[in-house]
Short mmCIF file of C-alpha atoms and ligand atoms in Angstrom, two decimals:
data_model
loop_
_atom_site.label_atom_id
_atom_site.label_comp_id
_atom_site.label_asym_id
_atom_site.label_seq_id
_atom_site.Cartn_x
_atom_site.Cartn_y
_atom_site.Cartn_z
CA UNK A 1 0.00 0.00 0.00
CA UNK A 2 2.97 2.29 0.00
CA UNK A 3 3.86 1.34 -3.60
CA UNK A 4 3.86 4.41 -5.86
CA UNK A 5 1.57 2.62 -8.33
CA UNK A 6 -0.92 2.06 -5.54
CA UNK A 7 -0.92 5.78 -4.77
CA UNK A 8 -1.63 6.46 -8.46
CA UNK A 9 -4.57 4.07 -8.35
CA UNK A 10 -5.81 5.66 -5.12
CA UNK A 11 -5.55 9.20 -6.47
CA UNK A 12 -7.54 8.31 -9.60
CA UNK A 13 -10.21 6.34 -7.71
CA UNK A 14 -10.76 9.06 -5.10
CA UNK A 15 -10.91 12.02 -7.49
CA UNK A 16 -13.16 10.17 -9.87
CA UNK A 17 -15.58 9.47 -7.02
CA UNK A 18 -15.38 13.07 -5.81
CA UNK A 19 -16.20 14.38 -9.29
CA UNK A 20 -18.80 11.88 -10.43
CA UNK A 21 -20.41 11.00 -7.08
CA UNK A 22 -19.78 13.33 -4.16
CA UNK A 23 -20.00 16.76 -5.82
CA UNK A 24 -23.11 16.04 -7.95
CA UNK A 25 -24.93 14.67 -4.87
CA UNK A 26 -23.93 17.61 -2.66
CA UNK A 27 -24.84 20.00 -5.48
CA UNK A 28 -28.27 18.40 -5.66
CA UNK A 29 -28.95 18.75 -1.92
CA UNK A 30 -27.63 22.29 -1.91
CA UNK A 31 -29.92 23.27 -4.81
CA UNK A 32 -32.94 21.59 -3.23
CA UNK A 33 -32.15 23.25 0.12
CA UNK A 34 -32.99 20.00 1.92
CA UNK A 35 -31.10 18.46 4.78
CA UNK A 36 -29.54 15.01 4.50
CA UNK A 37 -27.40 12.48 6.35
CA UNK A 38 -23.73 13.27 5.71
CA UNK A 39 -22.62 10.02 7.36
CA UNK A 40 -24.62 8.01 4.81
CA UNK A 41 -22.96 10.02 2.01
CA UNK A 42 -19.48 9.29 3.40
CA UNK A 43 -20.28 5.59 3.79
CA UNK A 44 -21.41 5.42 0.18
CA UNK A 45 -18.33 7.33 -0.92
CA UNK A 46 -15.89 5.02 0.87
CA UNK A 47 -17.82 1.91 -0.20
CA UNK A 48 -17.65 2.89 -3.88
CA UNK A 49 -13.99 3.89 -3.74
CA UNK A 50 -12.84 0.84 -1.78
CA UNK A 51 -14.73 -1.41 -4.25
CA UNK A 52 -13.02 0.38 -7.12
CA UNK A 53 -9.61 -0.08 -5.51
CA UNK A 54 -10.03 -3.66 -4.35
CA UNK A 55 -12.47 -5.18 -6.86
CA UNK A 56 -11.86 -2.84 -9.79
CA UNK A 57 -15.60 -2.25 -9.87
CA UNK A 58 -17.66 0.81 -8.93
CA UNK A 59 -21.14 -0.12 -7.56
CA UNK A 60 -22.24 3.58 -7.84
CA UNK A 61 -24.03 3.64 -4.49
CA UNK A 62 -23.27 7.38 -4.30
CA UNK A 63 -25.68 9.09 -6.69
CA UNK A 64 -28.70 11.36 -6.18
CA UNK A 65 -31.13 8.42 -6.05
CA UNK A 66 -29.20 6.98 -3.06
CA UNK A 67 -29.99 3.40 -4.14
CA UNK A 68 -30.31 0.55 -1.66
CA UNK A 69 -27.40 -1.86 -2.21
CA UNK A 70 -27.67 -4.85 0.17
CA UNK A 71 -23.89 -5.35 0.50
CA UNK A 72 -23.32 -1.68 1.37
CA UNK A 73 -25.91 -1.72 4.16
CA UNK A 74 -24.82 -5.19 5.36
CA UNK A 75 -21.67 -3.62 6.82
CA UNK A 76 -23.75 -1.76 9.42
CA UNK A 77 -25.44 -4.98 10.60
CA UNK A 78 -22.15 -6.86 10.66
CA UNK A 79 -20.24 -4.32 12.76
CA UNK A 80 -23.05 -4.18 15.32
CA UNK A 81 -23.03 -7.98 15.69
CA UNK A 82 -19.23 -8.00 15.98
CA UNK A 83 -19.31 -5.74 19.06
CA UNK A 84 -21.51 -8.30 20.80
CA UNK A 85 -19.04 -11.06 19.94
CA UNK A 86 -16.37 -9.12 21.85
CA UNK A 87 -18.42 -8.57 24.98
CA UNK A 88 -20.69 -11.63 25.24
CA UNK A 89 -19.38 -14.98 26.52
CA UNK A 90 -18.49 -17.16 23.53
CA UNK A 91 -21.07 -19.81 24.48
CA UNK A 92 -23.91 -17.24 24.29
CA UNK A 93 -23.17 -15.84 20.84
CA UNK A 94 -22.44 -19.34 19.53
CA UNK A 95 -25.84 -20.50 20.82
CA UNK A 96 -27.48 -17.48 19.15
CA UNK A 97 -25.65 -18.39 15.94
CA UNK A 98 -26.84 -22.00 16.15
CA UNK A 99 -30.44 -20.92 16.82
CA UNK A 100 -30.22 -18.22 14.14
CA UNK A 101 -31.49 -15.44 16.42
CA UNK A 102 -30.52 -11.92 17.56
CA UNK A 103 -27.49 -10.15 16.15
CA UNK A 104 -26.11 -13.46 14.84
CA UNK A 105 -29.10 -13.73 12.51
CA UNK A 106 -28.28 -10.31 11.08
CA UNK A 107 -24.64 -11.30 10.72
CA UNK A 108 -25.64 -14.44 8.80
CA UNK A 109 -27.74 -12.35 6.42
CA UNK A 110 -24.89 -9.86 6.02
CA UNK A 111 -22.59 -12.75 5.03
CA UNK A 112 -25.02 -13.76 2.30
CA UNK A 113 -25.06 -10.19 0.95
CA UNK A 114 -21.22 -10.04 0.99
CA UNK A 115 -20.91 -13.38 -0.85
CA UNK A 116 -23.46 -12.42 -3.51
CA UNK A 117 -21.62 -9.17 -4.11
CA UNK A 118 -17.99 -10.29 -3.99
CA UNK A 119 -17.91 -13.75 -5.66
CA UNK A 120 -19.05 -12.56 -9.12
CA UNK A 121 -16.26 -9.91 -9.09
CA UNK A 122 -13.69 -12.54 -8.19
CA UNK A 123 -14.72 -14.68 -11.15
CA UNK A 124 -13.54 -11.95 -13.52
CA UNK A 125 -10.11 -11.34 -11.96
CA UNK A 126 -7.78 -11.56 -14.91
CA UNK A 127 -4.29 -12.74 -14.12
CA UNK A 128 -2.92 -11.62 -17.42
CA UNK A 129 -3.86 -8.06 -16.63
CA UNK A 130 -0.71 -5.94 -16.69
CA UNK A 131 -2.20 -3.00 -14.83
CA UNK A 132 -1.60 -2.71 -11.11
CA UNK A 133 -4.70 -4.30 -9.58
CA UNK A 134 -4.94 -5.54 -6.03
CA UNK A 135 -6.93 -8.76 -6.49
CA UNK A 136 -4.90 -9.76 -9.55
CA UNK A 137 -1.74 -9.45 -7.47
CA UNK A 138 -3.27 -11.35 -4.55
CA UNK A 139 -4.33 -14.15 -6.90
CA UNK A 140 -0.84 -14.37 -8.41
CA UNK A 141 0.72 -14.51 -4.93
CA UNK A 142 -1.73 -17.18 -3.78
CA UNK A 143 -1.13 -19.39 -6.79
CA UNK A 144 2.65 -18.99 -6.59
CA UNK A 145 2.44 -20.37 -3.05
CA UNK A 146 -0.24 -23.03 -3.54
CA UNK A 147 0.14 -24.05 -7.17
CA UNK A 148 -1.58 -22.81 -10.32
CA UNK A 149 -4.56 -25.15 -10.06
CA UNK A 150 -5.39 -24.21 -6.44
CA UNK A 151 -8.80 -22.63 -5.85
CA UNK A 152 -8.19 -19.07 -4.65
CA UNK A 153 -11.86 -18.01 -4.52
CA UNK A 154 -12.35 -18.14 -0.74
CA UNK A 155 -8.96 -16.55 -0.11
CA UNK A 156 -9.79 -13.70 -2.48
CA UNK A 157 -13.28 -13.28 -1.00
CA UNK A 158 -11.83 -13.02 2.53
CA UNK A 159 -9.04 -10.69 1.46
CA UNK A 160 -11.41 -8.41 -0.43
CA UNK A 161 -13.87 -8.35 2.45
CA UNK A 162 -11.17 -7.53 5.04
CA UNK A 163 -9.99 -4.61 2.94
CA UNK A 164 -13.55 -3.42 2.36
CA UNK A 165 -14.25 -3.59 6.11
CA UNK A 166 -10.98 -1.85 6.90
CA UNK A 167 -11.49 0.87 4.31
CA UNK A 168 -15.20 1.68 4.37
CA UNK A 169 -16.31 2.32 7.93
CA UNK A 170 -13.16 3.67 9.53
CA UNK A 171 -12.62 6.48 7.02
CA UNK A 172 -16.29 7.42 6.71
CA UNK A 173 -16.64 7.52 10.50
CA UNK A 174 -13.58 9.74 10.92
CA UNK A 175 -14.91 12.14 8.26
CA UNK A 176 -18.34 12.23 9.93
CA UNK A 177 -16.91 13.25 13.31
CA UNK A 178 -14.51 15.70 11.64
CA UNK A 179 -17.44 17.58 10.09
CA UNK A 180 -19.37 17.51 13.36
CA UNK A 181 -16.33 18.89 15.21
CA UNK A 182 -15.78 21.61 12.59
CA UNK A 183 -19.44 22.60 12.63
CA UNK A 184 -19.34 22.94 16.41
CA UNK A 185 -15.96 24.81 16.30
CA UNK A 186 -16.38 27.24 13.35
CA UNK A 187 -13.01 29.00 13.80
CA UNK A 188 -11.25 25.81 12.66
CA UNK A 189 -13.15 25.91 9.37
CA UNK A 190 -11.68 29.32 8.53
CA UNK A 191 -8.17 28.03 9.23
CA UNK A 192 -8.70 24.98 6.98
CA UNK A 193 -9.95 27.23 4.18
CA UNK A 194 -6.95 29.55 4.53
CA UNK A 195 -4.63 26.56 4.39
CA UNK A 196 -6.28 25.19 1.23
CA UNK A 197 -5.87 28.54 -0.49
CA UNK A 198 -2.30 29.21 0.55
CA UNK A 199 -0.82 25.72 0.37
CA UNK A 200 -2.57 24.61 -2.82
CA UNK A 201 -2.30 28.09 -4.32
CA UNK A 202 -5.99 28.42 -5.09
CA UNK A 203 -7.78 31.60 -4.25
CA UNK A 204 -11.50 31.80 -3.57
CA UNK A 205 -12.10 33.53 -6.89
CA UNK A 206 -10.04 30.99 -8.88
CA UNK A 207 -11.14 27.68 -10.29
CA UNK A 208 -10.63 24.66 -8.03
CA UNK A 209 -8.23 21.99 -9.19
CA UNK A 210 -7.56 18.51 -7.88
CA UNK A 211 -4.39 17.96 -5.90
CA UNK A 212 -2.04 15.01 -5.78
CA UNK A 213 -0.69 12.85 -2.97
CA UNK A 214 2.41 15.03 -2.51
CA UNK A 215 0.32 18.22 -2.27
CA UNK A 216 -2.04 16.58 0.23
CA UNK A 217 0.94 16.36 2.60
CA UNK A 218 1.07 20.18 2.71
CA UNK A 219 -2.34 20.33 4.41
CA UNK A 220 -0.90 20.25 7.92
CA UNK A 221 -3.76 21.99 9.74
CA UNK A 222 -6.31 19.68 8.11
CA UNK A 223 -4.11 16.75 9.12
CA UNK A 224 -4.15 18.01 12.72
CA UNK A 225 -7.95 18.34 12.56
CA UNK A 226 -8.23 14.73 11.34
CA UNK A 227 -5.94 13.56 14.17
CA UNK A 228 -8.17 15.37 16.66
CA UNK A 229 -11.22 13.65 15.19
CA UNK A 230 -9.40 10.30 15.55
CA UNK A 231 -8.32 11.11 19.12
CA UNK A 232 -11.78 12.15 20.34
CA UNK A 233 -13.79 9.64 18.25
CA UNK A 234 -11.47 6.75 17.28
CA UNK A 235 -13.46 4.79 14.67
CA UNK A 236 -12.12 1.52 16.13
CA UNK A 237 -12.98 2.48 19.68
CA UNK A 238 -11.78 -0.63 21.48
CA UNK A 239 -9.19 -3.34 21.12
CA UNK A 240 -9.50 -6.85 22.47
CA UNK A 241 -6.42 -8.81 23.54
CA UNK A 242 -5.76 -11.98 25.56
CA UNK A 243 -2.37 -13.11 26.89
CA UNK A 244 -1.04 -16.51 25.80
CA UNK A 245 0.72 -16.79 29.20
CA UNK A 246 -0.10 -15.26 32.64
CA UNK A 247 1.19 -11.71 32.68
CA UNK A 248 1.46 -8.50 34.69
CA UNK A 249 -0.06 -5.41 33.10
CA UNK A 250 1.81 -2.06 33.32
CA UNK A 251 -0.85 -1.08 35.89
CA UNK A 252 0.49 -3.87 38.14
CA UNK A 253 -2.60 -6.04 37.67
CA UNK A 254 -1.94 -9.74 37.32
CA UNK A 255 -3.92 -11.54 34.61
CA UNK A 256 -4.36 -15.23 33.86
CA UNK A 257 -3.72 -16.65 30.41
CA UNK A 258 -6.59 -16.13 27.94
CA UNK A 259 -8.12 -13.39 30.11
CA UNK A 260 -10.15 -11.10 27.89
CA UNK A 261 -8.65 -7.58 28.11
CA UNK A 262 -10.58 -4.80 26.44
CA UNK A 263 -8.62 -1.59 25.91
CA UNK A 264 -10.76 1.48 25.28
CA UNK A 265 -9.04 3.73 22.70
CA UNK A 266 -11.95 6.13 23.18
CA UNK A 267 -10.99 6.61 26.84
CA UNK A 268 -7.24 6.98 26.14
CA UNK A 269 -7.97 9.95 23.87
CA UNK A 270 -9.96 11.69 26.59
CA UNK A 271 -7.66 11.17 29.61
CA UNK A 272 -6.30 14.29 31.28
CA UNK A 273 -3.22 12.35 32.45
CA UNK A 274 -2.42 11.52 28.82
CA UNK A 275 -3.54 14.63 26.88
CA UNK A 276 -3.58 17.39 29.50
CA UNK A 277 -6.26 19.66 30.92
CA UNK A 278 -7.69 20.58 27.51
CA UNK A 279 -8.13 16.91 26.54
CA UNK A 280 -11.83 17.34 25.72
CA UNK A 281 -11.27 20.31 23.40
CA UNK A 282 -10.99 20.04 19.61
CA UNK A 283 -7.60 21.68 18.98
CA UNK A 284 -5.87 20.81 15.68
CA UNK A 285 -3.01 23.09 16.85
CA UNK A 286 -1.90 20.52 19.40
CA UNK A 287 -0.59 18.42 16.49
CA UNK A 288 1.45 21.17 14.85
CA UNK A 289 5.05 21.98 15.79
CA UNK A 290 6.64 25.46 15.75
CA UNK A 291 8.29 24.59 12.40
CA UNK A 292 4.83 23.76 10.92
CA UNK A 293 5.19 20.01 10.93
CA UNK A 294 2.94 17.32 12.31
CA UNK A 295 4.08 16.34 15.80
CA UNK A 296 4.66 12.63 16.12
CA UNK A 297 2.78 11.03 19.00
CA UNK A 298 3.65 7.46 20.01
CA UNK A 299 0.96 4.93 19.17
CA UNK A 300 0.59 4.06 22.89
CA UNK A 301 -0.62 7.63 23.39
CA UNK A 302 -2.57 7.83 20.12
CA UNK A 303 -3.75 4.27 19.40
CA UNK A 304 -6.42 5.04 16.75
CA UNK A 305 -4.49 2.94 14.21
CA UNK A 306 -3.65 0.27 16.78
CA UNK A 307 -0.43 -0.41 18.62
CA UNK A 308 2.31 -2.97 18.01
CA UNK A 309 2.57 -5.57 15.26
CA UNK A 310 -1.04 -5.38 14.01
CA UNK A 311 -0.85 -1.69 13.19
CA UNK A 312 -3.14 -0.41 10.43
CA UNK A 313 -1.70 -0.85 6.95
CA UNK A 314 -3.99 1.77 5.44
CA UNK A 315 -3.09 4.75 7.65
CA UNK A 316 -1.32 6.76 4.98
CA UNK A 317 -3.97 5.92 2.40
CA UNK A 318 -6.74 6.95 4.80
CA UNK A 319 -5.20 10.37 5.44
CA UNK A 320 -4.77 11.04 1.71
CA UNK A 321 -8.35 10.06 0.93
CA UNK A 322 -9.84 11.97 3.87
CA UNK A 323 -7.92 15.14 2.98
CA UNK A 324 -9.11 14.98 -0.64
CA UNK A 325 -12.72 14.57 0.44
CA UNK A 326 -12.68 17.10 3.29
CA UNK A 327 -10.88 19.80 1.30
CA UNK A 328 -13.24 19.39 -1.69
CA UNK A 329 -16.29 19.89 0.54
CA UNK A 330 -14.96 22.64 2.82
CA UNK A 331 -13.73 24.70 -0.15
CA UNK A 332 -17.22 24.68 -1.69
CA UNK A 333 -19.70 24.49 1.17
CA UNK A 334 -20.39 25.71 4.63
CA UNK A 335 -21.92 22.81 6.55
CA UNK A 336 -24.72 23.52 9.02
CA UNK A 337 -25.98 21.02 11.58
CA UNK A 338 -29.74 20.47 11.66
CA UNK A 339 -31.02 21.93 14.93
CA UNK A 340 -32.40 19.44 17.41
CA UNK A 341 -30.78 16.43 15.72
CA UNK A 342 -29.02 14.46 18.45
CA UNK A 343 -25.54 13.26 17.47
CA UNK A 344 -24.03 10.54 19.66
CA UNK A 345 -21.82 7.46 19.18
CA UNK A 346 -23.51 4.20 18.30
CA UNK A 347 -22.86 0.88 20.07
CA UNK A 348 -21.04 -0.99 17.37
CA UNK A 349 -17.46 -2.10 16.81
CA UNK A 350 -17.04 1.10 14.80
CA UNK A 351 -17.89 4.38 16.49
CA UNK A 352 -20.43 5.66 13.96
CA UNK A 353 -22.93 8.39 14.84
CA UNK A 354 -26.31 6.99 15.89
CA UNK A 355 -29.00 8.29 13.53
CA UNK A 356 -26.27 9.70 11.29
CA UNK A 357 -25.25 13.34 10.94
CA UNK A 358 -28.04 15.51 9.54
CA UNK A 359 -26.76 18.66 7.84
CA UNK A 360 -27.69 21.29 5.29
CA UNK A 361 -25.33 23.05 2.90
CA UNK A 362 -24.61 26.68 2.17
CA UNK A 363 -22.66 27.27 -1.02
CA UNK A 364 -19.55 29.42 -0.76
CA UNK A 365 -18.89 32.14 -3.26
CA UNK A 366 -16.51 30.25 -5.57
CA UNK A 367 -16.38 29.81 -9.34
CA UNK A 368 -16.49 26.03 -9.98
C1 HEM B 401 -9.33 6.48 9.64
C2 HEM B 401 -9.13 5.34 9.04
C3 HEM B 401 -8.61 4.07 9.68
C4 HEM B 401 -8.50 3.72 11.00
C5 HEM B 401 -8.84 4.56 12.23
C6 HEM B 401 -7.97 2.38 11.04
C7 HEM B 401 -7.70 1.67 12.21
C8 HEM B 401 -7.21 0.38 12.26
C9 HEM B 401 -7.01 -0.40 13.45
C10 HEM B 401 -7.33 0.05 14.87
C11 HEM B 401 -6.53 -1.61 13.09
C12 HEM B 401 -6.21 -2.80 14.01
C13 HEM B 401 -7.40 -3.74 14.06
C14 HEM B 401 -7.13 -4.93 14.95
O1 HEM B 401 -6.30 -5.78 14.61
O2 HEM B 401 -7.75 -5.01 16.00
C15 HEM B 401 -6.39 -1.60 11.65
C16 HEM B 401 -5.90 -2.65 10.91
C17 HEM B 401 -5.85 -2.66 9.53
N1 HEM B 401 -6.21 -1.64 8.69
FE1 HEM B 401 -6.89 0.19 9.21
N2 HEM B 401 -7.79 1.94 9.77
C18 HEM B 401 -8.17 2.94 8.90
C19 HEM B 401 -8.19 2.89 7.52
C20 HEM B 401 -7.74 1.83 6.76
C21 HEM B 401 -7.78 1.77 5.32
C22 HEM B 401 -8.31 2.87 4.40
C23 HEM B 401 -7.28 0.56 4.97
C24 HEM B 401 -7.09 0.00 3.59
C25 HEM B 401 -8.05 -0.42 2.86
C26 HEM B 401 -6.90 -0.13 6.19
C27 HEM B 401 -6.33 -1.38 6.23
C28 HEM B 401 -6.04 -2.08 7.39
C29 HEM B 401 -5.52 -3.43 7.40
C30 HEM B 401 -5.19 -4.28 6.18
C31 HEM B 401 -5.38 -3.80 8.75
C32 HEM B 401 -4.89 -5.14 9.30
C33 HEM B 401 -3.45 -5.07 9.71
C34 HEM B 401 -2.99 -6.37 10.35
O3 HEM B 401 -3.80 -7.04 10.97
O4 HEM B 401 -1.80 -6.69 10.24
N3 HEM B 401 -7.20 0.67 7.25
N4 HEM B 401 -6.81 -0.38 11.16
#
């Protein structure tokens, strides 16, 4: 994922989705003057772009009709059921699975939707394809290891699904909370706008142009704002570990082998002892050094992308994508929260906003 060809693929997939999906849909809502759920829009955006990247196929879930695509919605049911698997005793969720009831029933149905969506795309993976394509490369690697005649279908299905899970909900959730935080802290919006104009050399009266991966790295303040969103609302809000041998935790607590330890990333980001007295404030500045660079924070202090050997592989990619999306919206629109709409985190393995994020748009005075 750090291969330069992958960045090229990412850049094309994201900008294409911004231009053919995101902007037409936002333009439609802005013209109609109606409010809408921004979280749903982000989920559709990330679903379409991750499908394009992983499966080389765009399901076009992001368009003004907002079509119902079973696989896209199945992610929401699956992540809710997965939270219960972490907190319920294994025997209980396994019994529910066997009886086909509760959250396990929803998870079973989600699996069906994933299979129906992914298998047909796998059938058309072409190994002779010279372009850089993820599934083609995975298939080649699998067959090099297991022989040319080995059946790679299940491996490719699982690989594609893991990447779709990893890429869809995390990024869309971070963007959702970013826009909520900006809307409730308007001074940060002005600073992001100033940064877009000065660093990308576009003035409000000039035509917008897309920017590349290198240029996205210049958006330091926006990067800090995204880190704040990840600190206060880490999309993967908890991590579950179990020791293979009895162990002593840094706190001094002794734990038996296989003890379930749940670490709350959400709490770490809000602890005064870790982040100081202003830990509950949204302050992108805390991430920016005097020489205008992003301050590095150790993953044990900022665990949004996990800690240790299973660290997120898509971190860099996520920042690039989120900056492209956020900058495109902020440059064109002022986002207003719908009064009286309660925004709070949902109980699922991913910290989405319950009932979404209802907003309306006010167009800025730019020539597009
Ligand atoms: C804001 C966005 C993201 C956040 C907060 C995030 C967070 C995380 C976290 C916490 C883990 C560890 C999960 C665990 O093992 O318990 C993880 C793993 C992973 N992430 Fe991300 N992620 C993000 C975006 C992405 C994207 C866009 C991709 C690429 C499609 C991606 C690919 C992966 C992969 C492949 C792993 C598994 C790594 C391994 O197990 O060795 N992530 N991510």
